[in-house]
Amino acid sequence: MPFDLSLVDLVTRIKSGGFCAEAVMDAVYLQIDQHNSLLNVYRSLLPREIAISRARIIDEKITSGKGVGKLAGLPVSIKDNICINDPYLSNACGSQILGEYHSPYNATVVEKLLEEDALIIGTTNMDEFAMGSSTENSSFGVTRNPWNTELVPGGSSGGGAVSVASGMALLALGSDTGGSVRQPASMCGITGLKPTYGTVSRYGLVAYGSSLDQIGCITRGAADCRYAFSILNGHDVNESTSAKIELSAAPEVAELSSLRICLPDEYVDAESADPEVIASVNELAELLKKQGATVERRSLDFLKYVIPTYYVLAFAEASSNLGRFDGIRYGIRKQEQPSLKSLYTTTRKKGFGEEVKRRIMLGTFVLSSGYYDQYYGRAVKVRAWMEEQVTLLFKDFDFILGPVSPFPAFKLGEKTEDPLAMYLADICSVLANLTRTPAISIPGRPTMDGLPVGLQLMGRRFEDHRLLATAEAIQELTEYHLLRPEKYFPQNH
Ligand code: GLN
């Protein structure tokens, strides 16, 4: 089955004729036909016959001896906020306000995927404009967790994570502003990478918090993430924050014995932390020690400021970025009275959901004259200070270890009434965005009920290759990434 192979192995087999792209697509569409209606993964999807015909083109290229790319024939999903110009697909960013928006151009990451002959089959459900941690803020209904369909899949890239966890895609692209690639990956038992800010182009990603947003990849294991990242990464002249710095090289197989790991007290002693999640973190810490690594507990005082700093900055940037959705340029247009003001206000009132409106209002407030210095200006300074602290910390340590989320997947509806509780759950993930560092979520030991638990490793800026190689070496030992929701893969059991 295609689901048992790594992306590299699968592509190698497709290229050598051991497997055909059509059969891979067929297997993925079988999963989609059976499970998409309940799990609600895809926002827009290629009709089956179109997907199959595109797969056949790849097979024909191979049989006629033409060269194909590094992702030849692989079914890939992209988050609904990554622009794609395809007659069958649309971008709504999980929002009513965009209607069925068709992008006139492809995001750079989409171009890169297509250049390597990947087959992008659909756009995946997400929290509206990537604001949320459970995919419950989508205007198009919730996405369900394949491990237990009464639970959230995490968010905001919940659709993308579920597409990989349920075999409806082999690679998913998501966006991570404060954890949205890592946290759903953690809740769905798979692997999610948030690369160093600037290493993967944001051109064509609909902006939420531009200084925090980063496109990342979601795959079953770290080896696949590593492969996908090597294709997606690179400078882009179309994107002003795209980094020109060469990434540090890493050995093919990472050495675990010499690693120095920091385990912050605040991550493991937090009151909200689930004991089973902490047990899972400790298990990995012990395993690393057995390999010869040092794992040291440290209290990091600045961690108490990460949530307020993140939310002030993210809301401020969102309020500015979402100004463009005004009923003139994109999507729906509503009007109560014949005036321009009514066109703006009615469109925005009817088009945006509750959480997005809350954030726009709070963001506008923290940027308003009189309050700017007190909130936004201060958050910018705190962020700079945190970056210094983290740089210092990385003189003593190679990685920071922790959970991704303080708890495993929770019940649908459990936290929707309490936005603050939802924000506080981002305590472990937002630091990587604030400090622009790379971080990966890998599956750890599941809970007694068999629910996935994600563990996070955060590395130095531009050491993404090393982070990925280390995650891969850990997965070679733990093999937790091989677990999957049985019901969705009966052929494997
Ligand atoms: N949960 C965070 C938020 O709501 C992160 C979202 C994201 O990374 N897009 O802002």
Coordinates of C-alpha atoms and ligand atoms in Angstrom, one line a residue:
M1 CA 0.0 0.0 0.0
P2 CA 1.2 3.5 -0.7
F3 CA 0.5 4.4 2.9
D4 CA 3.3 2.1 4.2
L5 CA 6.1 3.7 2.3
S6 CA 8.1 6.9 2.9
L7 CA 7.6 9.6 0.2
V8 CA 11.1 8.9 -1.1
D9 CA 10.5 5.2 -1.4
L10 CA 7.1 5.7 -3.0
V11 CA 8.5 8.1 -5.6
T12 CA 11.4 5.8 -6.3
R13 CA 8.9 3.0 -7.0
I14 CA 6.7 5.1 -9.1
K15 CA 9.6 6.2 -11.2
S16 CA 10.9 2.6 -11.6
G17 CA 7.5 1.3 -12.5
G18 CA 7.1 -0.7 -9.3
F19 CA 4.0 1.3 -8.5
C20 CA 1.9 3.5 -10.7
A21 CA 0.8 7.0 -9.8
E22 CA -2.7 6.0 -10.9
A23 CA -2.9 3.3 -8.3
V24 CA -1.7 5.7 -5.6
M25 CA -4.3 8.2 -6.5
D26 CA -6.9 5.5 -6.6
A27 CA -6.0 4.4 -3.0
V28 CA -6.2 8.0 -1.8
Y29 CA -9.6 8.6 -3.4
L30 CA -10.9 5.4 -1.9
Q31 CA -10.1 6.9 1.5
I32 CA -11.7 10.2 0.4
D33 CA -14.9 8.5 -0.9
Q34 CA -15.3 6.6 2.4
H35 CA -14.3 9.2 5.0
N36 CA -14.4 12.8 3.7
S37 CA -18.1 13.3 4.3
L38 CA -17.7 12.5 8.0
L39 CA -14.3 14.0 8.7
N40 CA -14.9 17.1 6.5
V41 CA -11.3 17.5 5.3
Y42 CA -11.6 19.0 1.9
R43 CA -12.9 22.5 1.1
S44 CA -12.4 22.0 -2.6
L45 CA -11.3 18.8 -4.3
L46 CA -10.4 17.6 -7.8
P47 CA -13.1 15.4 -9.2
R48 CA -11.9 11.8 -9.1
E49 CA -11.6 11.4 -12.9
I50 CA -9.5 14.6 -13.1
A51 CA -7.2 13.5 -10.4
I52 CA -6.9 10.1 -12.0
S53 CA -6.2 11.5 -15.4
R54 CA -3.5 13.8 -14.0
A55 CA -1.9 10.7 -12.4
R56 CA -2.0 8.9 -15.7
I57 CA -0.1 11.7 -17.4
I58 CA 2.7 11.2 -14.8
D59 CA 2.6 7.4 -15.5
E60 CA 2.8 8.0 -19.3
K61 CA 5.7 10.4 -18.9
I62 CA 7.5 7.7 -17.0
T63 CA 6.8 4.9 -19.4
S64 CA 7.8 7.0 -22.4
G65 CA 11.1 7.7 -20.7
K66 CA 10.6 11.4 -19.9
G67 CA 12.1 12.7 -16.7
V68 CA 9.8 13.4 -13.8
G69 CA 10.2 15.4 -10.6
K70 CA 11.0 14.5 -7.0
L71 CA 7.3 14.3 -6.0
A72 CA 6.1 12.5 -9.1
G73 CA 2.5 11.4 -8.7
L74 CA 2.2 12.1 -5.0
P75 CA -1.3 13.3 -3.9
V76 CA -0.8 16.5 -1.9
S77 CA -3.3 18.7 0.0
I78 CA -2.8 22.4 0.6
K79 CA -4.5 24.5 3.3
D80 CA -7.3 26.7 2.1
N81 CA -5.2 29.9 2.6
I82 CA -2.5 28.9 0.1
C83 CA -3.3 30.3 -3.3
I84 CA -3.8 27.9 -6.1
N85 CA -4.8 28.7 -9.7
D86 CA -6.6 25.6 -10.8
P87 CA -10.1 25.5 -12.5
Y88 CA -11.3 22.9 -10.1
L89 CA -10.0 24.3 -6.8
S90 CA -10.7 27.5 -4.8
N91 CA -9.4 29.4 -1.8
A92 CA -11.8 30.5 0.9
C93 CA -9.4 30.6 4.0
G94 CA -12.2 28.9 5.9
S95 CA -14.3 32.1 5.5
Q96 CA -17.7 33.0 4.2
I97 CA -16.3 36.4 3.1
L98 CA -14.2 35.0 0.3
G99 CA -17.1 33.0 -1.3
E100 CA -15.6 30.6 -3.9
Y101 CA -12.5 32.6 -4.6
H102 CA -10.3 31.6 -7.5
S103 CA -6.8 32.8 -7.3
P104 CA -5.3 34.2 -10.5
Y105 CA -1.9 32.9 -9.5
N106 CA -0.1 30.1 -7.6
A107 CA 1.7 30.5 -4.3
T108 CA 5.5 29.9 -4.7
V109 CA 5.2 26.7 -2.7
V110 CA 2.5 25.5 -5.1
E111 CA 4.8 26.2 -8.1
K112 CA 7.5 24.3 -6.4
L113 CA 5.3 21.3 -5.8
L114 CA 4.0 21.4 -9.4
E115 CA 7.6 21.7 -10.8
E116 CA 8.3 18.4 -9.0
D117 CA 5.2 16.8 -10.5
A118 CA 3.2 16.6 -7.2
L119 CA -0.5 16.3 -7.8
I120 CA -2.4 18.8 -5.7
I121 CA -5.8 17.3 -5.2
G122 CA -7.5 19.8 -2.9
T123 CA -7.6 22.6 -0.4
T124 CA -8.2 21.7 3.2
N125 CA -10.5 23.0 5.9
M126 CA -9.1 25.4 8.5
D127 CA -10.1 27.9 11.2
E128 CA -11.2 31.1 9.5
F129 CA -8.1 33.0 8.4
A130 CA -6.0 30.5 10.5
M131 CA -7.4 31.9 13.7
G132 CA -7.9 29.1 16.1
S133 CA -6.6 25.9 17.6
S134 CA -9.4 23.4 16.8
T135 CA -10.7 24.0 13.2
E136 CA -14.0 24.8 14.9
N137 CA -13.8 28.4 13.7
S138 CA -14.3 27.4 10.0
S139 CA -17.3 28.8 8.3
F140 CA -17.7 25.4 6.6
G141 CA -18.2 23.1 9.6
V142 CA -15.8 21.3 11.9
T143 CA -13.2 18.8 10.8
R144 CA -13.2 15.6 13.0
N145 CA -10.3 13.8 14.4
P146 CA -9.8 10.3 12.9
W147 CA -8.6 8.9 16.2
N148 CA -12.0 9.7 17.7
T149 CA -14.6 11.6 15.7
E150 CA -16.0 13.3 18.8
L151 CA -12.7 15.1 19.2
V152 CA -11.2 18.1 17.5
P153 CA -8.3 17.5 15.1
G154 CA -6.5 20.6 16.4
G155 CA -6.0 23.7 14.3
S156 CA -5.9 25.8 12.5
S157 CA -4.5 23.4 9.8
G158 CA -6.9 20.7 11.1
G159 CA -8.0 19.7 7.6
G160 CA -4.4 19.2 6.4
A161 CA -3.5 17.1 9.4
V162 CA -6.5 14.9 9.1
S163 CA -5.8 14.5 5.3
V164 CA -2.5 12.9 6.1
A165 CA -3.7 11.0 9.3
S166 CA -6.6 9.4 7.4
G167 CA -4.8 8.6 4.1
M168 CA -6.6 11.3 2.1
A169 CA -3.2 12.8 1.1
L170 CA 0.4 11.8 1.5
L171 CA 1.7 15.3 2.2
A172 CA -0.1 18.4 3.4
L173 CA 1.0 22.0 3.5
G174 CA -0.3 24.2 6.3
S175 CA 0.5 27.6 7.8
D176 CA 1.8 28.1 11.3
T177 CA 1.5 31.5 12.9
G178 CA 1.5 30.3 16.5
G179 CA 1.4 26.5 16.2
S180 CA -1.1 25.7 13.5
V181 CA 1.0 23.1 11.7
R182 CA 2.5 21.5 14.8
Q183 CA -0.6 21.4 17.1
P184 CA -3.0 19.6 14.7
A185 CA -0.1 17.3 13.7
S186 CA 0.3 16.5 17.4
M187 CA -3.4 15.9 17.9
C188 CA -3.6 13.6 14.9
G189 CA -0.4 11.5 15.6
I190 CA 1.7 12.7 12.7
T191 CA 4.6 15.0 12.1
G192 CA 4.5 18.7 11.5
L193 CA 7.3 21.2 10.8
K194 CA 7.3 24.9 11.2
P195 CA 10.5 26.0 9.5
T196 CA 12.7 29.0 10.4
Y197 CA 10.9 32.2 9.4
G198 CA 11.9 33.2 5.9
T199 CA 13.2 29.8 4.7
V200 CA 9.9 28.9 2.9
S201 CA 8.3 31.6 0.8
R202 CA 5.1 33.1 2.0
Y203 CA 4.3 34.5 -1.4
G204 CA 0.7 33.4 -2.1
L205 CA -0.1 32.6 1.6
V206 CA -3.0 34.8 2.7
A207 CA -1.6 36.8 5.6
Y208 CA -2.8 36.5 9.2
G209 CA 0.2 37.8 11.2
S210 CA 2.9 38.4 8.6
S211 CA 5.8 38.6 11.0
L212 CA 4.8 35.2 12.5
D213 CA 3.3 33.3 9.6
Q214 CA 5.3 30.4 8.1
I215 CA 4.3 27.7 5.7
G216 CA 5.1 24.2 6.9
C217 CA 4.6 20.6 6.0
I218 CA 2.7 17.8 7.6
T219 CA 3.6 14.2 6.9
R220 CA 3.5 10.9 8.6
G221 CA 7.2 10.9 9.7
A222 CA 10.1 13.3 10.0
A223 CA 11.9 11.7 7.0
D224 CA 9.1 12.8 4.8
C225 CA 9.0 16.2 6.3
R226 CA 12.7 16.5 5.6
Y227 CA 12.2 15.5 2.0
A228 CA 9.4 17.9 1.5
F229 CA 11.2 20.8 3.2
S230 CA 14.3 20.3 1.0
I231 CA 12.0 21.0 -2.0
L232 CA 10.0 23.9 -0.5
N233 CA 12.9 25.8 1.0
G234 CA 14.7 28.5 -0.9
H235 CA 15.0 32.2 -1.5
D236 CA 12.1 33.9 -3.4
V237 CA 12.5 37.2 -5.1
N238 CA 8.7 37.7 -4.8
E239 CA 8.8 37.8 -1.1
S240 CA 10.5 40.6 0.8
T241 CA 11.0 38.6 4.1
S242 CA 12.4 35.6 2.3
A243 CA 15.8 34.7 3.7
K244 CA 19.0 34.8 1.6
I245 CA 20.9 32.9 4.2
E246 CA 22.2 29.4 3.4
L247 CA 20.8 26.8 5.8
S248 CA 23.4 25.0 7.9
A249 CA 24.1 21.5 6.7
A250 CA 23.4 18.5 8.8
P251 CA 24.7 15.0 8.7
E252 CA 22.6 12.4 7.0
V253 CA 22.1 10.5 10.3
A254 CA 22.0 12.7 13.4
E255 CA 24.0 11.8 16.4
L256 CA 21.9 11.8 19.5
S257 CA 24.6 11.1 22.0
S258 CA 26.2 14.5 22.1
L259 CA 22.9 16.5 22.2
R260 CA 22.3 19.1 24.9
I261 CA 18.6 19.5 25.5
C262 CA 16.7 22.1 27.5
L263 CA 13.5 21.1 29.2
P264 CA 11.7 24.2 30.5
D265 CA 10.0 23.8 33.9
E266 CA 7.2 26.0 32.6
Y267 CA 6.3 23.4 29.9
V268 CA 6.2 20.4 32.2
D269 CA 5.0 22.0 35.5
A270 CA 2.1 24.0 34.0
E271 CA -1.1 23.5 35.9
S272 CA -3.0 23.0 32.7
A273 CA -0.7 20.2 31.5
D274 CA -2.1 16.7 31.3
P275 CA -0.1 14.2 33.3
E276 CA -0.1 11.8 30.4
V277 CA 1.4 14.4 28.1
I278 CA 4.1 15.2 30.6
A279 CA 4.8 11.4 31.0
S280 CA 5.3 11.3 27.3
V281 CA 7.7 14.2 27.3
N282 CA 9.6 12.6 30.2
E283 CA 9.8 9.3 28.3
L284 CA 11.5 11.0 25.4
A285 CA 13.9 12.8 27.8
E286 CA 14.9 9.5 29.4
L287 CA 15.4 7.9 26.0
L288 CA 17.6 10.7 24.9
K289 CA 19.6 10.4 28.1
K290 CA 20.1 6.7 27.5
Q291 CA 21.5 7.6 24.1
G292 CA 24.1 9.8 25.9
A293 CA 22.4 13.2 25.5
T294 CA 22.2 15.6 28.4
V295 CA 18.7 16.8 29.3
E296 CA 18.6 19.7 31.7
R297 CA 15.6 21.3 33.4
R298 CA 15.6 25.2 33.3
S299 CA 13.2 27.7 34.5
L300 CA 12.6 30.2 31.7
D301 CA 11.1 33.3 33.2
F302 CA 10.2 34.9 29.8
L303 CA 7.8 32.1 29.0
K304 CA 5.2 33.8 31.1
Y305 CA 5.1 36.6 28.6
V306 CA 4.8 34.5 25.4
I307 CA 1.0 34.3 25.2
P308 CA 0.2 38.0 25.8
T309 CA 3.1 39.1 23.5
Y310 CA 2.0 36.7 20.7
Y311 CA -1.7 37.6 20.9
V312 CA -1.1 41.4 20.9
L313 CA 1.2 41.1 17.9
A314 CA -1.0 38.5 16.0
F315 CA -4.2 40.5 16.6
A316 CA -2.5 43.8 15.6
E317 CA -1.1 42.3 12.3
A318 CA -4.4 40.5 11.6
S319 CA -6.5 43.7 12.0
S320 CA -4.3 45.4 9.4
N321 CA -4.0 42.4 7.0
L322 CA -7.7 41.7 7.0
G323 CA -8.5 45.3 6.0
R324 CA -8.4 44.2 2.4
F325 CA -11.6 42.1 2.7
D326 CA -14.0 44.9 2.1
G327 CA -16.5 43.7 -0.5
I328 CA -14.7 45.5 -3.3
R329 CA -11.8 43.4 -4.2
Y330 CA -12.6 39.8 -3.2
G331 CA -15.5 37.5 -2.5
I332 CA -18.9 38.5 -1.4
R333 CA -20.5 41.9 -1.4
K334 CA -23.3 42.9 0.9
Q335 CA -25.0 46.3 1.4
E336 CA -27.8 47.6 3.5
Q337 CA -27.9 51.2 2.4
P338 CA -26.7 52.6 -0.9
S339 CA -23.4 54.0 0.6
L340 CA -19.8 52.9 0.4
K341 CA -19.6 52.7 4.2
S342 CA -22.6 50.4 4.4
L343 CA -21.0 48.2 1.7
Y344 CA -17.8 47.8 3.8
T345 CA -19.6 47.3 7.2
T346 CA -22.3 45.0 6.0
T347 CA -19.9 42.9 4.0
R348 CA -17.5 42.6 7.0
K349 CA -20.3 42.1 9.5
K350 CA -21.9 39.3 7.5
G351 CA -18.7 37.8 6.0
F352 CA -16.5 37.4 9.0
G353 CA -17.1 35.0 11.9
E354 CA -17.2 35.8 15.5
E355 CA -13.5 35.0 16.4
V356 CA -12.2 36.9 13.4
K357 CA -14.2 40.0 14.4
R358 CA -13.0 39.7 18.0
R359 CA -9.4 39.7 16.8
I360 CA -9.9 42.6 14.4
M361 CA -11.4 44.7 17.1
L362 CA -8.8 43.9 19.7
G363 CA -6.0 44.3 17.1
T364 CA -7.4 47.7 16.1
F365 CA -7.5 48.7 19.7
V366 CA -3.9 47.8 20.5
L367 CA -2.8 49.8 17.4
S368 CA -4.9 52.8 18.2
S369 CA -3.3 56.1 19.0
G370 CA -2.9 56.5 22.8
Y371 CA -2.7 52.7 23.3
Y372 CA -0.1 51.9 20.7
D373 CA 2.9 52.3 22.9
Q374 CA 1.3 50.6 25.8
Y375 CA 0.4 47.4 23.9
Y376 CA 1.8 47.0 20.4
G377 CA 5.0 49.0 21.0
R378 CA 5.7 47.1 24.2
A379 CA 5.0 43.7 22.6
V380 CA 7.5 44.4 19.9
K381 CA 10.1 45.2 22.5
V382 CA 9.3 42.1 24.6
R383 CA 9.6 40.0 21.5
A384 CA 13.1 41.4 20.7
W385 CA 14.1 40.7 24.3
M386 CA 12.8 37.1 24.0
E387 CA 14.8 36.6 20.8
E388 CA 18.0 37.6 22.8
Q389 CA 17.1 35.3 25.6
V390 CA 16.6 32.4 23.2
T391 CA 19.8 33.1 21.4
L392 CA 21.6 33.0 24.7
L393 CA 19.9 29.8 25.7
F394 CA 21.0 28.2 22.4
K395 CA 24.6 28.8 23.4
D396 CA 24.1 26.2 26.1
F397 CA 21.7 23.9 24.3
D398 CA 21.0 22.4 20.9
F399 CA 17.3 22.0 21.3
I400 CA 14.4 22.9 23.5
L401 CA 12.1 20.0 24.3
G402 CA 8.5 20.2 25.4
P403 CA 5.0 19.1 24.5
V404 CA 3.3 20.8 21.6
S405 CA 0.0 21.2 23.4
P406 CA -0.5 20.8 27.2
F407 CA -3.3 18.3 26.5
P408 CA -4.3 15.8 23.8
A409 CA -7.3 16.4 21.4
F410 CA -10.3 17.6 23.3
K411 CA -14.1 17.3 22.7
L412 CA -15.7 19.2 19.9
G413 CA -17.4 22.3 21.5
E414 CA -15.5 21.9 24.8
K415 CA -13.6 25.1 24.6
T416 CA -15.5 27.2 22.1
E417 CA -17.2 29.2 24.8
D418 CA -13.9 30.2 26.4
P419 CA -11.6 31.8 23.8
L420 CA -9.0 32.7 26.5
A421 CA -8.6 29.0 27.5
M422 CA -8.0 28.2 23.8
Y423 CA -5.4 31.0 23.6
L424 CA -3.6 29.8 26.7
A425 CA -3.2 26.3 25.2
D426 CA -0.6 27.8 22.8
I427 CA 1.9 28.3 25.6
C428 CA 4.4 25.8 24.1
S429 CA 4.1 26.5 20.4
V430 CA 4.2 30.3 20.0
L431 CA 7.8 30.9 21.2
A432 CA 9.1 29.4 17.9
N433 CA 7.0 32.0 15.9
L434 CA 8.0 34.9 18.1
T435 CA 11.7 34.1 17.8
R436 CA 11.5 32.9 14.2
T437 CA 13.1 29.6 15.1
P438 CA 12.3 26.1 13.6
A439 CA 10.2 23.7 15.5
I440 CA 8.9 20.2 14.8
S441 CA 6.1 18.2 16.3
I442 CA 6.7 14.4 16.5
P443 CA 4.4 11.8 17.9
G444 CA 5.3 10.7 21.5
R445 CA 3.9 7.9 23.6
P446 CA 0.1 8.0 23.2
T447 CA -2.3 8.3 26.2
M448 CA -3.8 5.2 27.9
D449 CA -6.9 5.7 25.7
G450 CA -4.7 5.6 22.6
L451 CA -4.9 9.3 21.8
P452 CA -1.9 10.8 20.1
V453 CA 0.5 13.1 22.0
G454 CA 2.9 15.4 20.1
L455 CA 6.3 16.4 21.4
Q456 CA 8.1 19.5 20.2
L457 CA 11.7 20.1 19.5
M458 CA 12.8 23.6 18.8
G459 CA 16.1 24.4 17.3
R460 CA 18.4 27.3 16.3
R461 CA 17.4 29.6 13.4
F462 CA 18.5 28.2 10.1
E463 CA 19.4 24.8 11.6
D464 CA 16.2 23.2 10.2
H465 CA 18.2 20.4 8.6
R466 CA 19.7 19.4 11.9
L467 CA 16.3 19.6 13.6
L468 CA 14.8 17.3 11.0
A469 CA 17.7 14.9 11.1
T470 CA 17.4 14.7 14.8
A471 CA 13.6 14.2 14.7
E472 CA 14.2 11.4 12.2
A473 CA 16.8 9.7 14.4
I474 CA 14.4 9.9 17.4
Q475 CA 11.6 8.4 15.3
E476 CA 13.9 5.5 14.2
L477 CA 14.0 4.6 17.9
T478 CA 10.4 5.3 19.1
E479 CA 8.4 4.4 16.0
Y480 CA 5.4 6.2 17.4
H481 CA 4.9 7.8 14.0
L482 CA 4.0 4.4 12.6
L483 CA 0.8 4.2 14.7
R484 CA -2.4 5.1 13.0
P485 CA -6.1 5.1 13.5
E486 CA -6.9 1.5 12.6
K487 CA -10.4 2.0 11.3
Y488 CA -9.0 4.1 8.5
F489 CA -6.4 1.6 7.4
P490 CA -8.1 -1.8 7.8
Q491 CA -5.9 -3.2 5.0
N492 CA -2.9 -2.7 7.3
H493 CA -4.3 -4.7 10.2
Ligands
GLN1 N1 -3.9 29.1 17.8 C1 -3.1 30.2 17.4 C2 -4.0 31.4 17.0 O1 -5.2 31.2 17.1 C3 -2.2 29.9 16.2 C4 -2.9 29.9 14.9 C5 -2.0 29.7 13.8 O2 -0.9 29.2 14.0 N2 -2.4 30.0 12.6 O3 -3.6 32.4 16.7

